[in-house]
């Protein structure tokens, strides 16, 4: 069946609408990121890809992720796999992670459930505010789990990435 002709902005808005109001969300995560850094005339490029599964419950707040991150820089390739459980304990959010089966670590996120809800809303608002011309839509058809899918890209400079991550994680101090 043919995909409906939607603008890239309509696709992003539909994605946001699909996430909002749900108390349990499960997703496949496929993300490619290319970084270019230049400091005092020295530049470095790094390619990363992230693949995994994410399941999030908002009532009560908890999440489970399986991720594999591949990075290429300076002609070297590195791969890291991890499993994480994010849970609410005594009103605070904790992350239990096991990377490459090195053993479990527990980390206090410094956030509570309200911070998480605000971070999600900030992320949705931030994407809504982006202009149509800031997104690009891959014209090639994609199928994930037997369903038609869109690939939408957004390029951020270092300051935009810092601001987005700081606001999404409730710090604004990055």
Short mmCIF file of C-alpha atoms in Angstrom, two decimals:
data_model
loop_
_atom_site.label_atom_id
_atom_site.label_comp_id
_atom_site.label_asym_id
_atom_site.label_seq_id
_atom_site.Cartn_x
_atom_site.Cartn_y
_atom_site.Cartn_z
CA UNK A 1 0.00 0.00 0.00
CA UNK A 2 1.23 3.47 -0.86
CA UNK A 3 2.28 5.87 1.85
CA UNK A 4 0.11 8.94 2.24
CA UNK A 5 1.81 12.12 0.98
CA UNK A 6 2.62 14.07 4.12
CA UNK A 7 4.97 16.98 4.66
CA UNK A 8 7.96 16.31 6.92
CA UNK A 9 6.43 18.66 9.52
CA UNK A 10 3.15 16.68 9.46
CA UNK A 11 5.11 13.46 9.98
CA UNK A 12 6.91 14.93 13.03
CA UNK A 13 3.62 16.33 14.43
CA UNK A 14 1.92 12.94 13.94
CA UNK A 15 4.78 11.20 15.75
CA UNK A 16 4.49 13.59 18.71
CA UNK A 17 0.71 13.15 18.83
CA UNK A 18 1.09 9.35 18.79
CA UNK A 19 3.42 9.48 21.83
CA UNK A 20 1.41 11.94 23.91
CA UNK A 21 -1.29 10.54 26.13
CA UNK A 22 0.16 7.05 26.15
CA UNK A 23 1.18 5.56 29.48
CA UNK A 24 3.19 2.72 27.89
CA UNK A 25 5.29 3.12 24.78
CA UNK A 26 7.53 0.61 23.06
CA UNK A 27 9.83 1.54 20.21
CA UNK A 28 12.65 0.32 18.03
CA UNK A 29 15.45 2.86 18.01
CA UNK A 30 17.62 3.39 14.95
CA UNK A 31 19.76 6.53 15.02
CA UNK A 32 22.76 7.64 12.99
CA UNK A 33 24.78 10.63 14.14
CA UNK A 34 27.79 12.29 12.54
CA UNK A 35 29.84 14.71 14.62
CA UNK A 36 32.36 17.21 13.38
CA UNK A 37 34.46 19.06 15.94
CA UNK A 38 37.06 21.73 15.30
CA UNK A 39 39.18 23.17 18.10
CA UNK A 40 42.05 25.57 17.41
CA UNK A 41 42.37 24.42 13.80
CA UNK A 42 42.33 20.71 14.62
CA UNK A 43 39.28 18.86 13.39
CA UNK A 44 37.85 15.45 14.14
CA UNK A 45 34.93 13.60 12.65
CA UNK A 46 33.08 10.76 14.33
CA UNK A 47 30.28 8.58 13.04
CA UNK A 48 27.98 6.81 15.46
CA UNK A 49 25.02 4.55 15.05
CA UNK A 50 22.64 3.45 17.76
CA UNK A 51 20.26 0.53 17.54
CA UNK A 52 18.00 -0.89 20.19
CA UNK A 53 14.66 -1.32 21.87
CA UNK A 54 13.01 0.98 24.38
CA UNK A 55 9.95 0.35 26.54
CA UNK A 56 8.66 3.13 28.80
CA UNK A 57 5.82 3.19 31.32
CA UNK A 58 4.73 6.55 32.74
CA UNK A 59 2.40 5.20 35.46
CA UNK A 60 4.41 4.12 37.40
CA UNK A 61 7.52 5.57 35.78
CA UNK A 62 9.97 2.91 34.58
CA UNK A 63 11.88 2.14 31.42
CA UNK A 64 13.86 -0.70 29.88
CA UNK A 65 16.38 -0.27 27.06
CA UNK A 66 18.69 -2.51 25.08
CA UNK A 67 21.17 -0.50 23.04
CA UNK A 68 24.16 -1.12 20.83
CA UNK A 69 26.28 1.88 19.95
CA UNK A 70 28.88 1.73 17.20
CA UNK A 71 31.40 4.57 16.86
CA UNK A 72 34.04 5.24 14.20
CA UNK A 73 36.77 7.85 14.72
CA UNK A 74 40.43 8.15 13.80
CA UNK A 75 40.11 5.01 11.67
CA UNK A 76 39.09 2.95 14.71
CA UNK A 77 35.74 1.26 15.35
CA UNK A 78 34.27 0.56 18.75
CA UNK A 79 31.02 -1.12 19.76
CA UNK A 80 29.29 -1.06 23.14
CA UNK A 81 26.12 -2.92 24.12
CA UNK A 82 24.11 -2.16 27.21
CA UNK A 83 20.93 -3.01 29.08
CA UNK A 84 19.32 -0.40 31.31
CA UNK A 85 16.44 -0.32 33.73
CA UNK A 86 15.25 3.11 34.82
CA UNK A 87 12.99 3.08 37.87
CA UNK A 88 11.46 5.37 40.42
CA UNK A 89 12.57 4.72 43.99
CA UNK A 90 11.45 6.95 46.86
CA UNK A 91 10.42 9.71 44.43
CA UNK A 92 13.78 9.77 42.60
CA UNK A 93 14.74 8.28 39.23
CA UNK A 94 17.59 5.73 39.20
CA UNK A 95 19.29 4.08 36.26
CA UNK A 96 20.63 0.50 36.54
CA UNK A 97 22.98 -0.27 33.64
CA UNK A 98 25.04 -3.25 32.53
CA UNK A 99 27.38 -2.39 29.63
CA UNK A 100 29.09 -5.23 27.78
CA UNK A 101 28.29 -7.52 30.73
CA UNK A 102 30.77 -5.65 32.94
CA UNK A 103 28.38 -5.74 35.88
CA UNK A 104 25.49 -3.62 37.04
CA UNK A 105 25.89 -0.03 38.15
CA UNK A 106 23.30 2.17 39.84
CA UNK A 107 23.19 5.90 39.14
CA UNK A 108 20.96 8.60 40.60
CA UNK A 109 19.68 10.63 37.63
CA UNK A 110 19.19 13.70 39.81
CA UNK A 111 15.62 13.86 38.53
CA UNK A 112 12.19 13.00 39.82
CA UNK A 113 9.05 12.03 37.85
CA UNK A 114 8.01 15.68 37.40
CA UNK A 115 11.41 16.43 35.84
CA UNK A 116 10.94 13.51 33.42
CA UNK A 117 7.47 14.71 32.42
CA UNK A 118 8.79 18.25 31.88
CA UNK A 119 11.72 16.94 29.82
CA UNK A 120 9.35 14.97 27.56
CA UNK A 121 7.12 18.02 27.07
CA UNK A 122 10.14 20.20 26.37
CA UNK A 123 11.32 17.73 23.74
CA UNK A 124 7.90 17.70 22.06
CA UNK A 125 7.63 21.53 22.15
CA UNK A 126 11.16 21.90 20.83
CA UNK A 127 10.43 19.62 17.84
CA UNK A 128 7.14 21.47 17.14
CA UNK A 129 8.98 24.81 17.05
CA UNK A 130 11.45 23.64 14.42
CA UNK A 131 10.68 24.94 10.93
CA UNK A 132 9.74 22.70 8.02
CA UNK A 133 13.07 23.52 6.33
CA UNK A 134 15.09 22.29 9.33
CA UNK A 135 13.94 18.68 8.79
CA UNK A 136 14.72 16.52 5.81
CA UNK A 137 12.73 13.50 4.68
CA UNK A 138 14.47 10.51 3.13
CA UNK A 139 12.60 9.83 -0.12
CA UNK A 140 13.62 6.16 -0.10
CA UNK A 141 10.81 3.94 1.30
CA UNK A 142 11.53 2.22 4.61
CA UNK A 143 9.81 -0.80 6.18
CA UNK A 144 10.23 -1.59 9.89
CA UNK A 145 8.53 -4.64 11.38
CA UNK A 146 6.49 -5.03 8.20
CA UNK A 147 5.11 -1.47 8.35
CA UNK A 148 5.90 1.53 6.19
CA UNK A 149 8.08 4.06 7.98
CA UNK A 150 9.59 7.48 7.35
CA UNK A 151 13.17 8.53 7.99
CA UNK A 152 13.32 12.14 9.15
CA UNK A 153 16.64 13.91 9.76
CA UNK A 154 17.48 17.05 11.70
CA UNK A 155 20.91 18.68 11.75
CA UNK A 156 21.95 20.49 14.94
CA UNK A 157 25.04 22.55 15.56
CA UNK A 158 26.96 22.14 18.82
CA UNK A 159 25.13 24.94 20.66
CA UNK A 160 21.71 23.62 19.63
CA UNK A 161 22.67 20.10 20.73
CA UNK A 162 23.93 21.39 24.07
CA UNK A 163 20.74 23.37 24.67
CA UNK A 164 18.49 20.49 23.63
CA UNK A 165 20.25 17.95 25.84
CA UNK A 166 20.44 20.36 28.78
CA UNK A 167 16.76 21.19 28.60
CA UNK A 168 15.66 17.61 28.00
CA UNK A 169 17.63 16.41 31.01
CA UNK A 170 16.54 19.31 33.18
CA UNK A 171 19.99 20.79 33.65
CA UNK A 172 20.31 23.81 31.31
CA UNK A 173 23.92 23.78 32.55
CA UNK A 174 25.62 21.74 29.85
#
